[in-house]
Coordinates of C-alpha atoms in Angstrom, one line a residue:
M1 CA 41.8 19.4 31.5
R2 CA 44.8 21.9 33.4
K3 CA 48.0 21.8 32.1
K4 CA 51.1 23.7 34.0
Y5 CA 53.6 25.7 31.9
I6 CA 57.0 27.3 33.3
I7 CA 58.0 30.8 31.9
G8 CA 61.0 32.6 33.5
G9 CA 60.3 31.6 37.2
M10 CA 56.7 31.6 36.6
V11 CA 54.4 29.1 37.2
L12 CA 51.0 28.4 34.8
V13 CA 48.7 26.9 35.3
A14 CA 45.5 26.9 32.5
T15 CA 42.5 25.3 32.9
A16 CA 39.1 25.4 30.3
A17 CA 38.1 28.4 32.9
A18 CA 40.8 31.3 33.1
V19 CA 44.8 30.4 33.7
V20 CA 46.4 30.8 37.1
T21 CA 49.5 32.6 37.5
I22 CA 51.6 31.9 40.9
S23 CA 55.1 33.7 41.3
A24 CA 57.9 31.4 42.2
N25 CA 59.4 34.4 44.4
G26 CA 56.5 35.1 46.1
I27 CA 57.6 32.2 48.2
A28 CA 59.9 32.1 51.0
G29 CA 63.0 29.8 50.8
N30 CA 62.6 28.7 54.3
M31 CA 59.0 28.1 54.5
T32 CA 58.7 24.3 55.0
S33 CA 57.9 21.2 53.1
D34 CA 54.1 20.0 55.0
I35 CA 53.2 24.2 54.0
T36 CA 54.5 23.3 50.8
S37 CA 52.5 20.6 50.6
S38 CA 49.3 21.6 52.1
S39 CA 49.2 25.0 49.7
N40 CA 49.9 22.6 46.8
I41 CA 47.2 19.7 47.9
A42 CA 44.6 23.0 48.5
Y43 CA 45.3 24.5 44.7
E44 CA 44.7 20.8 43.4
T45 CA 41.2 20.8 44.8
M46 CA 40.1 24.0 43.8
M47 CA 41.6 23.1 40.2
E48 CA 39.5 20.1 40.4
E49 CA 36.3 21.8 42.1
S50 CA 36.8 24.1 39.1
E51 CA 37.3 21.9 36.5
A52 CA 33.6 19.5 38.0
K53 CA 32.0 22.4 37.6
L54 CA 33.1 23.7 33.4
A55 CA 31.9 19.4 33.0
V56 CA 28.7 19.9 34.5
A57 CA 27.8 22.9 33.0
E58 CA 29.2 21.9 29.3
K59 CA 26.5 18.9 30.0
N60 CA 24.2 21.3 30.7
A61 CA 23.9 23.5 28.0
V62 CA 24.1 20.2 25.6
A63 CA 21.2 19.0 27.0
A64 CA 19.8 22.0 26.8
A65 CA 20.8 23.1 23.1
K66 CA 19.6 19.0 22.4
S67 CA 16.4 19.3 24.2
S68 CA 16.0 23.4 22.6
K69 CA 16.4 21.6 19.0
E70 CA 14.1 18.3 19.8
N71 CA 11.1 20.9 20.9
E72 CA 12.0 22.9 17.4
L73 CA 11.0 19.7 15.3
K74 CA 8.1 18.3 17.4
E75 CA 6.5 21.9 17.0
Y76 CA 8.4 21.9 12.6
F77 CA 7.1 18.0 11.9
E78 CA 3.0 19.2 13.2
D79 CA 1.2 18.3 10.4
K80 CA 4.6 17.1 7.9
A81 CA 5.6 13.6 8.7
I82 CA 8.5 11.3 6.6
I83 CA 8.0 7.7 4.9
N84 CA 9.7 5.0 6.6
T85 CA 11.7 3.6 5.6
D86 CA 11.0 0.7 7.5
I87 CA 8.6 -0.6 5.1
I88 CA 9.4 1.8 1.4
K89 CA 13.2 1.3 0.8
N90 CA 13.0 3.7 -2.5
Y91 CA 9.6 5.7 -3.2
V92 CA 5.9 6.0 -3.0
K93 CA 3.5 5.6 -5.3
V94 CA 1.1 9.4 -5.5
Y95 CA -2.7 8.5 -6.1
E96 CA -4.9 10.4 -7.4
T97 CA -7.7 10.0 -5.4
A98 CA -8.5 8.2 -2.0
A99 CA -9.9 4.9 -3.8
E100 CA -12.0 2.7 -2.0
K101 CA -11.1 -0.6 -4.6
K102 CA -8.1 -1.2 -6.2
E103 CA -8.8 -1.3 -9.2
D104 CA -9.9 2.4 -8.9
E105 CA -6.2 3.4 -8.1
V106 CA -5.2 5.7 -10.6
A107 CA -0.9 6.3 -9.7
I108 CA 0.8 9.9 -10.7
G109 CA 3.6 10.3 -9.0
K110 CA 6.0 8.9 -6.9
I111 CA 8.2 11.0 -4.3
D112 CA 11.3 9.3 -2.9
A113 CA 12.1 7.6 0.6
D114 CA 14.0 10.6 2.0
T115 CA 11.9 13.2 1.3
I116 CA 9.6 15.2 4.2
V117 CA 6.0 15.9 3.0
T118 CA 3.3 18.1 4.6
V119 CA 0.2 16.6 6.1
S120 CA -2.7 18.4 4.4
Q121 CA -5.3 15.1 5.4
K122 CA -5.1 12.3 7.2
G123 CA -6.9 9.4 7.0
E124 CA -6.8 5.3 8.2
K125 CA -5.9 4.4 5.4
W126 CA -5.5 7.5 3.6
T127 CA -3.3 10.2 4.1
R128 CA -3.4 13.4 1.4
V129 CA 0.3 15.3 0.9
R130 CA 2.5 17.5 -1.3
A131 CA 6.1 17.5 -1.6
G132 CA 7.0 20.3 -4.2
N133 CA 4.8 19.9 -7.3
Q134 CA 4.1 16.8 -6.0
K135 CA 0.2 16.2 -4.3
G136 CA -2.5 13.6 -3.9
W137 CA -3.0 10.6 -2.0
V138 CA -0.2 7.9 -0.6
R139 CA -0.7 5.3 2.0
T140 CA -1.0 5.5 5.9
K141 CA 0.3 3.2 6.4
N142 CA 3.7 4.2 5.0
L143 CA 4.4 8.0 6.7
I144 CA 5.4 8.4 9.8
F145 CA 3.9 11.5 11.7
G146 CA 4.3 14.2 14.4
D147 CA 6.8 13.4 16.9
D148 CA 7.3 10.3 15.4
A149 CA 8.7 11.3 13.1
A150 CA 10.9 14.2 14.4
K151 CA 12.3 11.1 16.8
K152 CA 13.2 8.8 14.0
V153 CA 15.3 11.9 11.8
G154 CA 16.6 13.1 14.9
T155 CA 18.9 16.5 15.9
D156 CA 21.4 15.3 14.2
A157 CA 19.9 16.1 10.8
E158 CA 20.9 17.5 7.6
F159 CA 18.6 18.9 5.9
T160 CA 18.6 19.6 1.8
V161 CA 16.1 21.4 -1.2
V162 CA 16.1 19.5 -4.6
T163 CA 14.7 22.3 -7.6
N164 CA 11.9 20.4 -10.5
E165 CA 12.1 23.8 -11.8
K166 CA 13.3 26.7 -11.7
V167 CA 12.4 28.4 -8.5
K168 CA 12.8 31.8 -7.5
I169 CA 14.4 33.0 -3.6
Y170 CA 13.9 36.1 -2.5
K171 CA 16.4 38.2 -0.3
D172 CA 13.8 38.3 3.0
T173 CA 10.6 35.6 4.4
D174 CA 8.4 37.5 1.5
M175 CA 7.5 37.5 -1.5
N176 CA 7.6 41.0 -1.9
S177 CA 11.0 41.5 -1.2
K178 CA 14.1 41.6 -4.0
V179 CA 14.6 38.1 -5.9
V180 CA 18.3 37.2 -4.7
A181 CA 18.5 34.7 -7.6
T182 CA 16.6 31.7 -9.4
L183 CA 18.0 28.2 -8.4
K184 CA 17.9 25.8 -11.4
K185 CA 16.4 22.7 -12.2
E186 CA 17.4 19.9 -10.5
K187 CA 19.8 20.8 -8.0
S188 CA 20.4 20.4 -3.8
Y189 CA 21.2 23.4 -2.4
D190 CA 21.4 22.8 2.1
V191 CA 18.6 24.7 4.7
K192 CA 20.5 26.6 6.8
E193 CA 17.4 27.1 9.0
K194 CA 13.6 26.0 8.0
T195 CA 9.9 27.7 8.7
E196 CA 6.4 26.4 8.2
N197 CA 6.7 27.8 5.0
W198 CA 10.3 28.7 3.9
L199 CA 13.7 27.6 3.6
K200 CA 16.9 29.4 4.1
V201 CA 19.8 28.0 2.0
N202 CA 22.6 29.3 0.8
T203 CA 24.0 29.8 -2.5
S204 CA 26.8 31.4 -4.8
D205 CA 25.0 35.4 -4.0
G206 CA 24.7 34.4 -0.3
D207 CA 21.8 33.5 2.2
A208 CA 18.3 33.7 0.8
Y209 CA 15.2 32.2 1.4
L210 CA 12.9 30.2 -0.7
R211 CA 9.0 28.8 -0.2
L212 CA 9.0 24.7 1.1
H213 CA 6.5 24.1 -1.4
N214 CA 8.7 24.8 -4.6
V215 CA 10.6 21.7 -3.6
E216 CA 11.2 18.9 -1.7
L217 CA 12.7 19.2 1.2
K218 CA 16.1 15.4 2.0
W219 CA 17.3 14.6 5.0
T220 CA 20.2 12.6 6.1
S221 CA 21.0 11.4 9.5
E222 CA 23.5 10.2 10.9
Q223 CA 21.2 8.3 14.5
A224 CA 18.5 7.0 11.5
E225 CA 21.7 5.4 9.3
A226 CA 22.6 3.7 12.8
E227 CA 19.4 2.3 13.4
K228 CA 19.4 1.4 9.8
E229 CA 22.8 -0.5 9.9
S230 CA 21.9 -2.0 13.3
K231 CA 18.6 -3.4 11.8
E232 CA 20.5 -4.8 8.8
A233 CA 23.0 -6.1 11.1
E234 CA 20.4 -7.9 13.3
A235 CA 18.6 -8.9 10.5
K236 CA 22.0 -10.2 8.7
K237 CA 23.1 -11.6 12.4
A238 CA 19.2 -13.4 12.6
S239 CA 19.5 -14.4 9.1
E240 CA 23.1 -16.5 10.6
K241 CA 21.5 -17.9 12.7
A242 CA 18.3 -19.2 10.7
A243 CA 20.8 -20.1 8.9
K244 CA 22.9 -22.5 10.7
E245 CA 20.2 -23.9 12.7
E246 CA 18.5 -25.1 8.8
S247 CA 22.2 -26.7 8.7
K248 CA 21.8 -28.1 11.7
K249 CA 18.3 -29.4 10.8
A250 CA 19.3 -30.3 7.7
A251 CA 22.7 -32.9 10.0
E252 CA 19.7 -34.5 11.4
K253 CA 17.6 -34.3 8.9
A254 CA 20.2 -36.3 6.8
A255 CA 21.1 -37.9 9.8
K256 CA 17.9 -40.4 10.3
E257 CA 17.0 -40.1 6.7
E258 CA 20.2 -42.0 7.1
S259 CA 19.4 -44.5 9.9
K260 CA 16.3 -44.9 8.9
K261 CA 17.2 -46.3 5.1
A262 CA 19.3 -48.7 7.9
A263 CA 16.0 -49.8 9.2
E264 CA 14.2 -49.5 5.4
K265 CA 16.5 -52.1 4.1
E266 CA 16.5 -54.5 6.9
E267 CA 12.8 -54.0 7.1
S268 CA 12.9 -54.8 3.5
K269 CA 15.0 -58.0 4.0
K270 CA 12.9 -59.5 6.1
A271 CA 9.4 -58.6 3.6
A272 CA 11.6 -60.8 0.8
E273 CA 12.2 -63.3 3.0
Q274 CA 8.0 -63.6 4.3
S275 CA 7.7 -62.3 0.6
K276 CA 9.0 -65.1 -1.0
A277 CA 7.5 -67.7 1.9
A278 CA 4.0 -67.0 1.1
E279 CA 3.7 -66.1 -2.7
E280 CA 1.8 -68.8 -4.1
S281 CA -0.7 -68.6 -1.2
W282 CA -0.9 -64.5 -2.2
L283 CA -1.2 -65.6 -6.4
A284 CA -3.9 -67.6 -5.7
E285 CA -5.9 -64.9 -3.7
S286 CA -5.2 -61.7 -6.7
A287 CA -6.5 -64.7 -9.4
A288 CA -9.5 -65.1 -7.3
Q289 CA -10.0 -61.3 -6.7
A290 CA -9.4 -60.4 -10.3
A291 CA -12.3 -62.4 -10.6
A292 CA -14.7 -61.1 -8.0
E293 CA -13.2 -57.4 -9.8
E294 CA -14.0 -58.6 -13.2
A295 CA -17.5 -59.4 -12.2
A296 CA -18.2 -56.0 -10.6
R297 CA -17.0 -54.3 -13.8
Q298 CA -19.4 -56.0 -15.9
A299 CA -22.2 -55.2 -13.3
A300 CA -21.8 -52.1 -13.4
A301 CA -21.3 -51.8 -17.0
E302 CA -24.7 -52.9 -17.7
E303 CA -26.0 -51.0 -14.5
A304 CA -24.8 -48.0 -16.3
A305 CA -26.6 -49.2 -19.4
R306 CA -29.9 -48.9 -17.7
Q307 CA -29.5 -45.9 -16.1
A308 CA -28.5 -44.3 -18.9
A309 CA -31.9 -45.3 -21.6
A310 CA -34.0 -44.7 -18.5
Q311 CA -32.6 -40.9 -18.7
A312 CA -33.1 -40.5 -22.7
A313 CA -36.4 -42.1 -22.2
A314 CA -36.8 -39.4 -19.1
E315 CA -35.7 -37.0 -21.9
E316 CA -37.5 -38.1 -24.7
A317 CA -41.1 -37.5 -22.4
A318 CA -40.0 -34.2 -20.8
R319 CA -39.7 -32.7 -24.6
Q320 CA -43.4 -34.3 -25.6
A321 CA -44.6 -32.7 -22.6
A322 CA -43.0 -29.7 -23.1
A323 CA -44.1 -29.8 -26.8
Q324 CA -47.5 -30.0 -25.6
Q325 CA -47.3 -27.3 -23.4
K326 CA -46.6 -24.6 -26.1
Q327 CA -48.7 -23.2 -28.7
H328 CA -47.2 -21.9 -32.3
L329 CA -48.7 -18.7 -33.1
G330 CA -47.0 -18.2 -36.8
T331 CA -44.1 -15.9 -37.9
F332 CA -44.5 -12.3 -36.1
R333 CA -42.3 -9.5 -37.6
I334 CA -40.7 -7.8 -33.4
T335 CA -40.0 -4.5 -33.2
H336 CA -39.2 -2.4 -30.3
Y337 CA -40.1 0.3 -28.7
C338 CA -39.8 2.7 -25.3
S339 CA -41.3 5.2 -23.5
C340 CA -39.9 8.8 -25.0
P341 CA -42.6 10.8 -27.4
I342 CA -41.0 9.4 -30.4
C343 CA -42.4 5.9 -29.3
C344 CA -45.4 5.9 -28.1
G345 CA -46.3 9.9 -28.6
Q346 CA -49.2 11.2 -26.8
W347 CA -49.2 8.4 -24.7
S348 CA -45.3 9.4 -23.5
T349 CA -45.0 10.0 -19.6
G350 CA -41.6 10.5 -19.5
S351 CA -40.9 8.9 -16.6
A352 CA -39.1 5.6 -15.6
N353 CA -42.6 4.2 -13.8
V354 CA -44.6 3.7 -17.1
I355 CA -48.6 1.8 -17.2
G356 CA -49.2 -0.4 -20.0
A357 CA -52.7 -0.7 -22.5
S358 CA -53.6 -3.4 -19.9
G359 CA -53.0 -1.5 -16.7
M360 CA -49.8 -3.0 -15.5
T361 CA -46.5 -2.1 -15.0
L362 CA -43.6 -2.2 -18.2
T363 CA -40.4 -4.3 -17.3
P364 CA -37.7 -3.2 -19.7
G365 CA -36.8 -6.4 -21.1
Q366 CA -39.6 -8.8 -20.8
S367 CA -43.0 -6.8 -20.8
I368 CA -44.2 -6.4 -25.0
A369 CA -46.7 -4.8 -27.0
V370 CA -49.6 -7.4 -29.0
N371 CA -52.9 -7.3 -30.9
P372 CA -55.0 -8.2 -27.3
A373 CA -57.7 -9.1 -30.0
Q374 CA -54.5 -11.9 -31.0
I375 CA -53.0 -12.6 -27.8
P376 CA -54.4 -11.6 -24.4
Y377 CA -53.4 -9.0 -22.2
G378 CA -51.3 -11.2 -19.4
S379 CA -50.4 -13.9 -21.9
K380 CA -46.5 -15.2 -22.0
V381 CA -45.7 -15.8 -25.3
M382 CA -42.4 -17.4 -25.9
I383 CA -39.6 -15.2 -28.8
N384 CA -36.1 -17.4 -29.6
G385 CA -36.3 -19.6 -25.9
Q386 CA -37.3 -16.5 -23.7
I387 CA -40.8 -16.0 -22.3
Y388 CA -41.7 -12.5 -22.4
I389 CA -45.8 -11.1 -20.4
A390 CA -48.0 -9.6 -23.4
A391 CA -49.1 -6.3 -20.9
D392 CA -49.3 -3.2 -23.5
T393 CA -51.6 -2.7 -27.5
G394 CA -49.5 -3.4 -29.8
V395 CA -49.4 -1.1 -33.5
G396 CA -52.0 -4.9 -35.6
S397 CA -51.5 -9.2 -35.9
N398 CA -48.2 -11.0 -36.0
C399 CA -46.3 -8.0 -34.9
I400 CA -45.1 -7.8 -31.0
D401 CA -43.6 -4.9 -30.5
I402 CA -40.4 -5.3 -27.2
Y403 CA -40.4 -2.7 -24.1
T404 CA -36.6 -1.3 -23.7
G405 CA -37.8 1.8 -20.7
T406 CA -36.8 5.2 -21.0
N407 CA -33.6 5.0 -23.7
H408 CA -34.6 5.3 -27.8
A409 CA -31.1 4.3 -28.1
V410 CA -31.7 1.2 -26.8
A411 CA -35.2 1.2 -28.7
S412 CA -33.3 1.8 -32.3
A413 CA -30.2 -0.8 -30.9
G414 CA -32.9 -3.4 -31.0
G415 CA -33.5 -3.4 -34.5
M416 CA -36.7 -5.5 -35.9
Y417 CA -37.0 -9.3 -37.4
Y418 CA -38.9 -12.2 -37.9
A419 CA -39.2 -14.6 -35.6
D420 CA -41.6 -18.1 -34.6
V421 CA -43.9 -17.2 -30.8
Y422 CA -45.4 -19.7 -29.1
L423 CA -48.3 -19.2 -26.7
V424 CA -46.9 -20.2 -23.2
K425 CA -50.1 -22.5 -21.7

């Protein structure tokens, strides 16, 4: 904008770059009006060109500053991320490990949605991050990384820090420099500058520096807020449109239902007339059908009774056959043993692969030690409904020792009891 001022016969023309002074006495009184007009035009043109150049320079300066800030943000976010607020509204949970199964997930904390996190390990499903004294794993889908994070934050972003505990601040970006003060717990401070590991803040004692890993770095952005408001407005608009569509569909459906009811009423009237004419015939057919259904029910009941009797006879025959397939050996003392020296003494091998006296490999819960003169090796016996195989030498007649593996505690827990033993043929 160019402004003109008249002060004591002087014409002052003010522009964004300079003030040009023109003396009223420097123009002869007898100059013709066309010369004056030409001078004015030339002067106006010069001023317009000057203003145009200033506008271009100012635009270029703004663009350069914005580009520089964008590059600074991209560089800063090379190892950092922000919470994806399109998915997360309040906070993300921090987990102790990158669990494969949901039941193994152990939450150890949470990080607010407006917090910048430092990324130490990025994976397809889980990413390890740090925000202040919070360290752990968060789901990768809940984060925005690198250039995308810088673009989301925008060059108009404002940063603050929140202390989680009392934090020392230093005069310079050096932990050996003078400690200026100690920031109070859970208090926010505006960030003036930030580097990879240090933040410059303004305190009551002046500017000072603190280490990033001691605090949580928060961000706000007019750009992000505008995007959020725009999305919310779009969502509201879409919801209103959907509601209108739904209302329209409901009205159309109601109209169709009304039309359908009218048609059904008319159809019902016609059906009633037809039904009255054919009522006697229908009653006769219904009686005949009822008689046929009763006969079918009686036949089905007789067939079911016959099948039940046949099944009971088959089950009894199966029980008798099963009784003939096993021989009662008597009541035995049942004990348990493992492959340790306590149970096996000099025959203990200490190996998980144990060979019994029969030469067969012992199987926990299946192999038993017997008197081979009473129960031959390889015989199958039934104890309390479970089948075992004689594969090792026991401690005497009417005694069976069940092999439990290599853990003596399991053998001890099995205890001793008496049970009927059957030889399975």
